[in-house]
Coordinates of C-alpha atoms (C1' of nucleotides) in Angstrom, one line a residue:
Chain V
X24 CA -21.5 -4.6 69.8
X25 CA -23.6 -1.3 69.0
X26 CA -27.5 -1.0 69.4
X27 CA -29.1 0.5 66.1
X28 CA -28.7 3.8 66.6
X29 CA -24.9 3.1 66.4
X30 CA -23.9 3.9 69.8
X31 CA -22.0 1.8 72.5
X32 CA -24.7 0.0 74.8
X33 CA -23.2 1.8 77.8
X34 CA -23.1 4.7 76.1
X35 CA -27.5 4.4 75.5
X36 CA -27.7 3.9 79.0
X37 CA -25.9 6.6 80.4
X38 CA -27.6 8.8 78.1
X39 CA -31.2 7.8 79.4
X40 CA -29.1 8.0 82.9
X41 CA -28.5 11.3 82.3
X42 CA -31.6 12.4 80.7
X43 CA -33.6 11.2 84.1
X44 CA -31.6 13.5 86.2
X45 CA -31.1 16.7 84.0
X46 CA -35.0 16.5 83.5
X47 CA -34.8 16.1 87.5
X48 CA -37.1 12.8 86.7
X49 CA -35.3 11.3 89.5
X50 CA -34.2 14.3 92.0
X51 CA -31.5 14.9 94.1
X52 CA -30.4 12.2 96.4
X53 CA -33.0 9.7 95.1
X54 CA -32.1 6.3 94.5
X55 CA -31.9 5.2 90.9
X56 CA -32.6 1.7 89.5
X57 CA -29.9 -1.2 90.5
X58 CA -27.4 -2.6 88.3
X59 CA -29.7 -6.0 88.1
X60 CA -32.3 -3.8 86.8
X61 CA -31.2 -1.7 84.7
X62 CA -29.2 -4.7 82.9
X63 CA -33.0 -6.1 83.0
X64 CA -34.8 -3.1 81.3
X65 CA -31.9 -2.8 78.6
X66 CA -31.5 -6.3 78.0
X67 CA -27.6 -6.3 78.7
X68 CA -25.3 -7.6 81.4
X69 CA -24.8 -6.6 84.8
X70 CA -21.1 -5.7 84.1
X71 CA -22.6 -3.2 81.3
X72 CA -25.1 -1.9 82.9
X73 CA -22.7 -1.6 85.7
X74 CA -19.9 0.3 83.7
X75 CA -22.2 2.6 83.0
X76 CA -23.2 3.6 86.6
X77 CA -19.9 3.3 86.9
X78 CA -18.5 5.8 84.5
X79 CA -21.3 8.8 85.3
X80 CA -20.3 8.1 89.2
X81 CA -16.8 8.9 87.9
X82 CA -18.0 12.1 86.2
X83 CA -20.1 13.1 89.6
X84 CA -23.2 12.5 88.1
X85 CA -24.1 9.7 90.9
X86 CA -23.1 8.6 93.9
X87 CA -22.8 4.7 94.5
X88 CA -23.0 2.7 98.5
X89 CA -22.1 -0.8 98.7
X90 CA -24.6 -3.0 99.9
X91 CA -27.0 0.2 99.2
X92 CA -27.9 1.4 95.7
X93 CA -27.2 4.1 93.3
X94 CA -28.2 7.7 94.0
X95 CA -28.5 11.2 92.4
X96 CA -25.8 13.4 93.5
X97 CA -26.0 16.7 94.1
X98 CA -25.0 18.5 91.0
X99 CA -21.9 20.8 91.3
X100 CA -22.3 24.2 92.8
X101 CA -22.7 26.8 90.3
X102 CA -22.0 29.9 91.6
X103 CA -20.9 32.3 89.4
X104 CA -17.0 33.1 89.3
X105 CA -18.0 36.5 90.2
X106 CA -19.8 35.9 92.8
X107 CA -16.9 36.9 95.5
X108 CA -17.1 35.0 98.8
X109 CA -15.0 36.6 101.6
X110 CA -12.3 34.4 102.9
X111 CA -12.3 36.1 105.9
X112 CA -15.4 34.9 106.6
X113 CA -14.0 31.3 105.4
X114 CA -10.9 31.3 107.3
X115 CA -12.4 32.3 110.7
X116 CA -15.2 29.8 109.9
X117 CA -12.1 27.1 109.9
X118 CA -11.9 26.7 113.7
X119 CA -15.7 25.6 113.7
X120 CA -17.6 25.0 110.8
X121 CA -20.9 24.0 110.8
X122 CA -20.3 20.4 111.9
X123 CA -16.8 18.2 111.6
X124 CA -16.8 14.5 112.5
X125 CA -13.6 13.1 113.8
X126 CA -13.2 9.9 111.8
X127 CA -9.9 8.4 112.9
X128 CA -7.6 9.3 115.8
X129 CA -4.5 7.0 115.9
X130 CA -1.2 6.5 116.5
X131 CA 0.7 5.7 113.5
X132 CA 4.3 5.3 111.7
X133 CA 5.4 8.4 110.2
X134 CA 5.1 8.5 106.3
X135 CA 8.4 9.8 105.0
X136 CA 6.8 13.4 104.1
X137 CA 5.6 13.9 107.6
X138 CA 9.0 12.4 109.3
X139 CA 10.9 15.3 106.9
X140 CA 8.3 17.9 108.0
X141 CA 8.3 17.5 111.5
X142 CA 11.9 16.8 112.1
X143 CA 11.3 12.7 113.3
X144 CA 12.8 9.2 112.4
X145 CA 10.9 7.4 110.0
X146 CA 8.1 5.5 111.0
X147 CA 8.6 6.5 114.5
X148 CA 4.8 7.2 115.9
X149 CA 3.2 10.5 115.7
X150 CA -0.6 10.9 116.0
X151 CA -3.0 11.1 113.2
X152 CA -6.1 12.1 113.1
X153 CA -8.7 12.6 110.2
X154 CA -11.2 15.2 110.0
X155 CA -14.4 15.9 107.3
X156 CA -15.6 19.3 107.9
X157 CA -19.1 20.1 107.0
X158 CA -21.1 22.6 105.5
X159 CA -25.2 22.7 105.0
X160 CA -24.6 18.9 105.7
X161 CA -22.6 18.9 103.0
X162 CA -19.1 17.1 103.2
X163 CA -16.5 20.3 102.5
X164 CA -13.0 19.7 103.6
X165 CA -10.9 17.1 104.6
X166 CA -8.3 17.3 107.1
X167 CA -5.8 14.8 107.7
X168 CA -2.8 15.7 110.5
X169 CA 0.0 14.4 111.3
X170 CA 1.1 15.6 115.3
X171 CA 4.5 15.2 116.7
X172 CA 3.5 13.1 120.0
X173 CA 6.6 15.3 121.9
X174 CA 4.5 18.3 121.3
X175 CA 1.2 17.1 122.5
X176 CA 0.5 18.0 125.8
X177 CA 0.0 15.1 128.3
X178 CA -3.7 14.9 128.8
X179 CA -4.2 14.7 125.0
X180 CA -1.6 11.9 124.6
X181 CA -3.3 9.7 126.9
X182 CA -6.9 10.2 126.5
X183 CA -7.9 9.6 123.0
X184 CA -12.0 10.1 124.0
X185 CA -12.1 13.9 123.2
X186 CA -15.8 15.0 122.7
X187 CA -15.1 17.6 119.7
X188 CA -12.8 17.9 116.8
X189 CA -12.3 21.4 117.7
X190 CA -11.7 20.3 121.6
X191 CA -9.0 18.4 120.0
X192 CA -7.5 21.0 117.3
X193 CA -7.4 23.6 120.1
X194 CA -5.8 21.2 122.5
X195 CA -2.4 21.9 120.4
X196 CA -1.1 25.7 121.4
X197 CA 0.6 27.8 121.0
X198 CA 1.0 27.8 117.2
X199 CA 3.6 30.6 116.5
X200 CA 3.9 30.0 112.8
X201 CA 2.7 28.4 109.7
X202 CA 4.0 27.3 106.4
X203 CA 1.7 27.1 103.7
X204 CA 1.3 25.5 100.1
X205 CA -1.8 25.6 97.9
X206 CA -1.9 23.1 95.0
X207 CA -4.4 21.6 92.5
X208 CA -4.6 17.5 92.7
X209 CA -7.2 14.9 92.2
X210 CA -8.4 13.8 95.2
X211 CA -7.3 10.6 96.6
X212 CA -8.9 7.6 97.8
X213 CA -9.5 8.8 101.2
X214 CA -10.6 12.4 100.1
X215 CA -13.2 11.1 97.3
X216 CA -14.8 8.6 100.0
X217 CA -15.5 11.7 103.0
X218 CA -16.1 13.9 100.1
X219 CA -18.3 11.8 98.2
X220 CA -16.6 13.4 94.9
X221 CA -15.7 12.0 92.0
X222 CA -11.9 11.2 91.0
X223 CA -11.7 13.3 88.2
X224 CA -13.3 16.5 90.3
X225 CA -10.1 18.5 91.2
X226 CA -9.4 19.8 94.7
X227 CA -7.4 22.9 95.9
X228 CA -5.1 21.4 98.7
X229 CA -3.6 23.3 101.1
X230 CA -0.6 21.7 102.7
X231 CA 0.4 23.1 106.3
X232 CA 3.3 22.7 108.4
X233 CA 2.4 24.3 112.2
X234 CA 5.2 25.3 114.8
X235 CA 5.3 26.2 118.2
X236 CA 8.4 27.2 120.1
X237 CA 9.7 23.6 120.6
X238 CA 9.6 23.2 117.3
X239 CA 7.6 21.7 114.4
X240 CA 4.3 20.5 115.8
X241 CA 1.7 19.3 112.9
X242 CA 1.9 18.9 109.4
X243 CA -1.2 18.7 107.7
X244 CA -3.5 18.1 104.3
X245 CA -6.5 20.2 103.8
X246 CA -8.6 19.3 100.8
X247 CA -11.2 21.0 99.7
X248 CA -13.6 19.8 96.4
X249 CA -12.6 22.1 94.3
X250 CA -17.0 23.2 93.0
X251 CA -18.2 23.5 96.3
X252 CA -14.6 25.8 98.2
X253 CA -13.5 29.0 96.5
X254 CA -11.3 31.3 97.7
X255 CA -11.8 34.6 97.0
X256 CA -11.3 37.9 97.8
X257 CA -8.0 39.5 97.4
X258 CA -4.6 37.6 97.8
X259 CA -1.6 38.8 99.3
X260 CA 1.4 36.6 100.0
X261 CA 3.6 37.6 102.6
X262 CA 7.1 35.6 101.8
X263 CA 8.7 33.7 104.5
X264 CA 11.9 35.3 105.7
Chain A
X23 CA -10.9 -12.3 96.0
X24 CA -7.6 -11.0 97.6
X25 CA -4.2 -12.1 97.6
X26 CA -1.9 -13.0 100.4
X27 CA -0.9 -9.7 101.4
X28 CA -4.3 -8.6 102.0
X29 CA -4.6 -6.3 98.6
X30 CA -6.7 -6.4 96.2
X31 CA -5.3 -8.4 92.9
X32 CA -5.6 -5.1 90.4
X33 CA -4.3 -3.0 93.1
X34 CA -1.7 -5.2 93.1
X35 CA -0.6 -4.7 89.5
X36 CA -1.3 -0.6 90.0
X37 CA 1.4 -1.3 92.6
X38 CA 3.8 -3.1 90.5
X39 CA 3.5 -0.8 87.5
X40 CA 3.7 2.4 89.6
X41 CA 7.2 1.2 90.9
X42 CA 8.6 0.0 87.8
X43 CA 7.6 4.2 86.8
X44 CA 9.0 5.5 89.5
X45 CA 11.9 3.7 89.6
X46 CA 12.5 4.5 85.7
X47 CA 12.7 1.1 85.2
X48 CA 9.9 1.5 82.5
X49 CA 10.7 5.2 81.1
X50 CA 8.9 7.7 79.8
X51 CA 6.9 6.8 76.2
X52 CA 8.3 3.3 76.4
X53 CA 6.0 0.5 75.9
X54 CA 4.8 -1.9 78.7
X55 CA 3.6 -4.8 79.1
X56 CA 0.3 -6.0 77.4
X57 CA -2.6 -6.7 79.2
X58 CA -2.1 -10.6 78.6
X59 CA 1.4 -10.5 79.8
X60 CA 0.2 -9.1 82.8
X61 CA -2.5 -11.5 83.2
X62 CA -0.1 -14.3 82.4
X63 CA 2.6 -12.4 84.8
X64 CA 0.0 -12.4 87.9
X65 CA -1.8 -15.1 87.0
X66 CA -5.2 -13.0 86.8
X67 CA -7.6 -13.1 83.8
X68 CA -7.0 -10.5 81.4
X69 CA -10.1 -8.2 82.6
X70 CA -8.2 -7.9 85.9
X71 CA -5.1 -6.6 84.4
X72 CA -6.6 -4.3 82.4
X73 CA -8.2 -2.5 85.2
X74 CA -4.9 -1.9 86.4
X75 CA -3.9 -0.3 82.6
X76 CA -7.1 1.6 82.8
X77 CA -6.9 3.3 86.3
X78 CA -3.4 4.3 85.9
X79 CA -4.6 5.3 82.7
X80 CA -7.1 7.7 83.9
X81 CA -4.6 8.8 86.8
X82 CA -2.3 10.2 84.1
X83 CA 0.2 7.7 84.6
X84 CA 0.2 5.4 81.6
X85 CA -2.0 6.4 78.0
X86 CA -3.0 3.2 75.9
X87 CA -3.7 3.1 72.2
X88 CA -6.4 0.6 70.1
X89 CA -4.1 -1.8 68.5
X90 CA -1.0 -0.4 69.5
X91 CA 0.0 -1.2 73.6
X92 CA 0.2 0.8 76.8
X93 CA 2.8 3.3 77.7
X94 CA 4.4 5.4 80.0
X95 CA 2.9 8.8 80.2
X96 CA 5.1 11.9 80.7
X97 CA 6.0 12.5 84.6
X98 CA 4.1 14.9 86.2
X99 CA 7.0 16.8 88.3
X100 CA 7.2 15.3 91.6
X101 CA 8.8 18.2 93.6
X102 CA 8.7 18.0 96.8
X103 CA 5.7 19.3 98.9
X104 CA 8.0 21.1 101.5
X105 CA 10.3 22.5 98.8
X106 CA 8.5 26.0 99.1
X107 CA 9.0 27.8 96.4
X108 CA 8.9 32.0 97.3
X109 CA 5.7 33.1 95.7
X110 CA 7.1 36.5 96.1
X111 CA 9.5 35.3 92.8
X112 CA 6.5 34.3 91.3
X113 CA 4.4 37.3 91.4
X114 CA 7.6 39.9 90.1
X115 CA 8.1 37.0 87.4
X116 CA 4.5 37.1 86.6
X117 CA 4.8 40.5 83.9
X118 CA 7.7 39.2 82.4
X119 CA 7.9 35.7 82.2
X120 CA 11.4 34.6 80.1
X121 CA 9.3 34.0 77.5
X122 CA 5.5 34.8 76.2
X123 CA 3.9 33.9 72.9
X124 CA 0.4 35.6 71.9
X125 CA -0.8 33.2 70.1
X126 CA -4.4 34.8 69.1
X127 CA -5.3 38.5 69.3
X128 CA -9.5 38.9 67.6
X129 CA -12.4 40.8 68.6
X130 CA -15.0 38.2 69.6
X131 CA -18.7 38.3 70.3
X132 CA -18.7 38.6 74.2
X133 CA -19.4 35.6 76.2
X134 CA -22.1 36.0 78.8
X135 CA -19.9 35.3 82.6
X136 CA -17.6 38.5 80.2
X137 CA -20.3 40.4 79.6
X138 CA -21.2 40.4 83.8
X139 CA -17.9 41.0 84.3
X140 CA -17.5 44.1 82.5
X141 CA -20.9 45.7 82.2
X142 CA -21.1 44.9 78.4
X143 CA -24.4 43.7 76.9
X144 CA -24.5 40.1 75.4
X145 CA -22.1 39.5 72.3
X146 CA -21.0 43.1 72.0
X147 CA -17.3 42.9 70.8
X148 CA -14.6 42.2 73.2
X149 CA -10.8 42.2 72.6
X150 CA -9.8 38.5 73.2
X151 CA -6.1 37.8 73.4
X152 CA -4.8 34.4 74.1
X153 CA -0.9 34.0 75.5
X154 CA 0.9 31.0 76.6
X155 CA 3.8 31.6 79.0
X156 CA 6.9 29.8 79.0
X157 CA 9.4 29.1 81.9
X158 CA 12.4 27.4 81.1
X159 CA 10.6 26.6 77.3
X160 CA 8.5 25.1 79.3
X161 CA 4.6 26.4 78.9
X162 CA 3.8 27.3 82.1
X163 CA 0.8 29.1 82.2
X164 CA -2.2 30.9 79.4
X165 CA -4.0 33.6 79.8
X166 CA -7.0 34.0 77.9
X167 CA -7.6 37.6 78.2
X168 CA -11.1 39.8 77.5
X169 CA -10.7 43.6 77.5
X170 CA -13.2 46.2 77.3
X171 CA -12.7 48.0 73.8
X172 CA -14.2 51.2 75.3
X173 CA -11.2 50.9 77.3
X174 CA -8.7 50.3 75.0
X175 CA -6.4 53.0 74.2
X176 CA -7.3 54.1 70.5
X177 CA -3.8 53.2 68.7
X178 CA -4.4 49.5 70.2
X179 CA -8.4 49.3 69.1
X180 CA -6.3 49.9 65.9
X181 CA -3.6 48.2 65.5
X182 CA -3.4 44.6 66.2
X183 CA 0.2 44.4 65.5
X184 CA 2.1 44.0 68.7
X185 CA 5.5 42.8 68.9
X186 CA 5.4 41.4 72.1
X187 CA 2.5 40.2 74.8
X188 CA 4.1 42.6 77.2
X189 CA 3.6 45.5 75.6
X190 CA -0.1 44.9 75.1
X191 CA 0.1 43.8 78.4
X192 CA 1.0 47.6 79.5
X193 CA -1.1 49.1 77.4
X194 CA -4.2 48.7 79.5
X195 CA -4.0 51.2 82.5
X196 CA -3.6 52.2 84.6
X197 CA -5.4 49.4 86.9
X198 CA -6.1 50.5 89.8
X199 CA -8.0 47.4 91.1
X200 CA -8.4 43.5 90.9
X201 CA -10.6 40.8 92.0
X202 CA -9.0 37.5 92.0
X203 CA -10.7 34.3 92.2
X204 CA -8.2 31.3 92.6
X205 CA -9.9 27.3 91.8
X206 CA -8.8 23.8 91.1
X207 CA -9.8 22.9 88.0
X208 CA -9.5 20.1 85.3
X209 CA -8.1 22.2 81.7
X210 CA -10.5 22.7 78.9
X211 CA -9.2 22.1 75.5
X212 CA -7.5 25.0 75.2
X213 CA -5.3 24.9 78.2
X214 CA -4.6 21.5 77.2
X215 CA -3.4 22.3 74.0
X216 CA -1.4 24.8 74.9
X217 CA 0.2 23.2 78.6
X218 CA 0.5 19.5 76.4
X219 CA -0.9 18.5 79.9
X220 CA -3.4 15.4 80.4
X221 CA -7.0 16.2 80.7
X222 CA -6.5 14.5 84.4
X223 CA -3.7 16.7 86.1
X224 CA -5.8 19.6 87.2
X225 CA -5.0 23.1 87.2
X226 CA -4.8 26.3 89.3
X227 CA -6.9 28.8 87.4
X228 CA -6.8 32.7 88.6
X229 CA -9.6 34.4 87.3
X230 CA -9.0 38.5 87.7
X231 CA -11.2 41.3 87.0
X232 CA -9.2 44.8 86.6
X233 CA -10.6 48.0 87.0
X234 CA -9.4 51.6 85.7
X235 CA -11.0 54.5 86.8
X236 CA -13.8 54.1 84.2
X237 CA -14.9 50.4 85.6
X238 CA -13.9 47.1 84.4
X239 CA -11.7 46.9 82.2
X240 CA -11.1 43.3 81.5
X241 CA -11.6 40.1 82.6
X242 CA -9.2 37.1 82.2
X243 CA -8.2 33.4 83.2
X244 CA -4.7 32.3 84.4
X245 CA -4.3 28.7 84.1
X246 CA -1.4 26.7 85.4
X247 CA -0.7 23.3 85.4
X248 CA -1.1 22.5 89.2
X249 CA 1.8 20.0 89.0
X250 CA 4.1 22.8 87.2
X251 CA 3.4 25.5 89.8
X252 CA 3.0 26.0 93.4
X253 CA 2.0 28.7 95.1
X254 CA 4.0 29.1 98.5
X255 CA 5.4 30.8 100.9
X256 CA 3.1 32.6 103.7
X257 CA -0.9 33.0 102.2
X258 CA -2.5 36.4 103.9
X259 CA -5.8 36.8 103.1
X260 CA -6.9 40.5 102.4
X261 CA -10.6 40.7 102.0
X262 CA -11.9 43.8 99.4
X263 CA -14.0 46.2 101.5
Chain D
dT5 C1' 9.2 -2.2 42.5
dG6 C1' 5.0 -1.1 44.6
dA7 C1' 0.4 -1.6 46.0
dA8 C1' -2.9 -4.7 48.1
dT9 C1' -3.6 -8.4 51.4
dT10 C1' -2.8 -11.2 55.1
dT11 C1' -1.3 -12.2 59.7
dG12 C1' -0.5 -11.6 64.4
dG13 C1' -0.8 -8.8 68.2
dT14 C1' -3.1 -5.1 70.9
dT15 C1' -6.8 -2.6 73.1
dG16 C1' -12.2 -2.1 73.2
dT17 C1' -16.8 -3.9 74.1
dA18 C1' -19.9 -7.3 75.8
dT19 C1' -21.6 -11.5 78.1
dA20 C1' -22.5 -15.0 81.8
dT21 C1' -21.2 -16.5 86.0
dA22 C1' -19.5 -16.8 90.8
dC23 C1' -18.5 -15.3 95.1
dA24 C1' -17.2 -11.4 98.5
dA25 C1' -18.7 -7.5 101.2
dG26 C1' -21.8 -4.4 102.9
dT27 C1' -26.6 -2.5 104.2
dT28 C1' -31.3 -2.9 105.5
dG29 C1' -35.2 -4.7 107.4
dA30 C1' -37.7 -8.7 109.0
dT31 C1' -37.7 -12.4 112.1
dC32 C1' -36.7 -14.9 116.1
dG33 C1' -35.5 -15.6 121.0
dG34 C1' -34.5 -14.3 125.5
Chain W
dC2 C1' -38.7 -4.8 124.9
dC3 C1' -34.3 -5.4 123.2
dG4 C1' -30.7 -7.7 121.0
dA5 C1' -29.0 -11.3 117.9
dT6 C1' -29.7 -13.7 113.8
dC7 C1' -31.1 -14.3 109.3
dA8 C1' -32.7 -13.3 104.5
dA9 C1' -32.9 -10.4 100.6
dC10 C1' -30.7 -7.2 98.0
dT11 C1' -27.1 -4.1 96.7
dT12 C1' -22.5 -3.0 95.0
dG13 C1' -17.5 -4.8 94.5
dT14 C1' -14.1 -8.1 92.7
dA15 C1' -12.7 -11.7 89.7
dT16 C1' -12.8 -15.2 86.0
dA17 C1' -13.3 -17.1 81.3
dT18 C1' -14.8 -16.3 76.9
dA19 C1' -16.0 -14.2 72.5
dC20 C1' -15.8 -11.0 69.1
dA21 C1' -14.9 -6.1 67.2
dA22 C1' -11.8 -2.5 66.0
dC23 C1' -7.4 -1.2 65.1
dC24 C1' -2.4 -1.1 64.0
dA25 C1' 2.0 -2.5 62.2
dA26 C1' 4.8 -5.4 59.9
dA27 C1' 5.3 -9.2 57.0
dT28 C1' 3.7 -11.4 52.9
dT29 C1' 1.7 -11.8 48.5
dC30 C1' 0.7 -10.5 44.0
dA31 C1' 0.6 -7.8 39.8

DNA sequence: TGAATTTGGTTGTATATACAAGTTGATCGG
DNA sequence: CCGATCAACTTGTATATACAACCAAATTCA
């Protein structure tokens, strides 16, 4: 079960894993051996070679593409804690960061917590569309909304080709109000696989329920990887009378 | 490779297990079924049930022991996401929660992000003071605390003996400036410890740098179990000038 | 009685194999 | 030249098997 020097196989093999990339042997972004040949070089089988790629993927130490290979990721930003960014310049960056792809834009049954938040029947269809926000073509945020259909105007309801995520986010006005919660949570499914993070990194998401005068309009998630999105700067809350 | 419905077989059992949780069929701490039952149950091979065991494992929903079985990990509190809780509460809570235990108060070589913070050199002493908080004898929150002992009010640099967190607390000031630095973060050791949360449910940590009218005066982490509190209400974003 | 041992069950590690699913690049054909 | 097809390779899922490590309770033995 153990090699000589008493440790697990997949344990020797992440350690050598691990020694490549902190000695920056294999760099940033560059594609490590396979499963096939690692299992070769260590004289083990796939499936341990395999747990081990599959357990320093887990930490965030790789990054793994079906049908594609194994790759360095980029290690996690390291910025001091004192380093102070301004969430102004954050929250005014929102409307247009660097780059956002629109992944998804569909019509879809409301999920019970989105039926609740925007005053519809369940499963009654409200629009959804998914967002990943960039940032130094970097993955940074992931927005998924939920839009009640009545409060969409026309044009947006029935032409689904819009040209810009931010064409699309501006498209629903006027937002009078805002609710806001901030938690910590591991990222799901969907957030690890825009974000390219591993499940055990933990996000800070914001949860937002938008309203205009007819009433509640959007409700959406905004996750952000928690190493690479701090908010900073000083924090005021204004309660919600 | 995939069932009838379309799901993958281990997502399957995920599925199953997760509802007998939530439904409280299976409560909290009691044992579940091994992974041959399952196999036998679902008619998968063994290795396919215990995926199941071991993501919901690593999700915080079930912990396993060697020899022993699998069981039902403590619920992490499944408050409602809209259920916005008045952050304005929070914050006059925050100097005197219903209950605070110090449960360490040394001088400690400073640690180097300490030393930035508060214009000390490397490993010159710091006062280190380390307090849970508790909310309904729940702990809610610790605060690992460094303070400047050039600082200090003399009597304190003296006397360790406090009776109570909040009187140290208010012996440091006056203040008359923070920083605050809000991230999601998975808990170290410590917070663990101390929260008795999982290593997985990740955390809201506050990390604050106060000022007196002589410069920094300490320099401290908040942590919070992200599941146990929310910060909500209205977020305004002041940014230091 | 009381300590040591056995037994049965559980999770942990490892192997060998098979096929599914996805990507990439070369090849082929119009 | 361009598009479709194919081949090679990668990771993903699943099975069957074997043994190790560990625990708890029953059993055995002094």
């Amino acid at each position: 079960m153990e090699n000589s020097s008493g440790q697990k196989k997949f344990a020797t093999i992440k350690d050598y894993i691990l020694s490549q990339v902190e000695t920056a042997a294999w760099p940033e972004h560059s594609r490590i051996p396979s499963e096939n040949e690692l299992a070769t070089q260590f004289a083990v089988s796939r499936m341990t070679a395999r747990r081990a790629l599959q357990e320093l993927t887990e930490q965030g130490v790789l990054y793994r593409t079906q049908g594609v290979g194994s790759f360095v990721a980029s290690p996690k930003s390291q910025s001091s804690l004192l380093e102070i960014r301004n969430i102004a310049d954050e929250i005014q960056r929102r409307g247009h960061f660097h780059k956002a792809e629109l992944v998804q834009l569909t019509s879809l049954p409301c999920p019970a917590v989105v039926a609740t938040a925007l005053g519809l029947s369940r499963n009654a269809p409200v629009f959804f569309s998914l967002i990943v926000h960039y940032e130094n073509q970097q993955p940074l945020q992931l927005e998924a909304r939920y839009v009640n259909p009545e409060q969409v105007p026309d044009y947006l309801a029935q032409d689904f080709v819009l040209q810009t995520p931010h064409e699309y986010l501006s498209a629903v006005a006027p937002l009078t109000d805002a609710e806001h919660i901030v938690e910590a949570v591991l990222p799901d499914d969907l957030t690890r696989l825009h974000l390219k993070i591993p499940s055990s990194e933990p996000c800070l998401r914001l949860t937002r329920r938008t309203f205009s005068r007819g009433g509640a309009v959007s409700f959406a998630y905004l996750t952000s990887a928690g190493s690479r999105y701090r908010l900073g700067g000083h924090l005021t809350i204004h309660p919600k009378t």
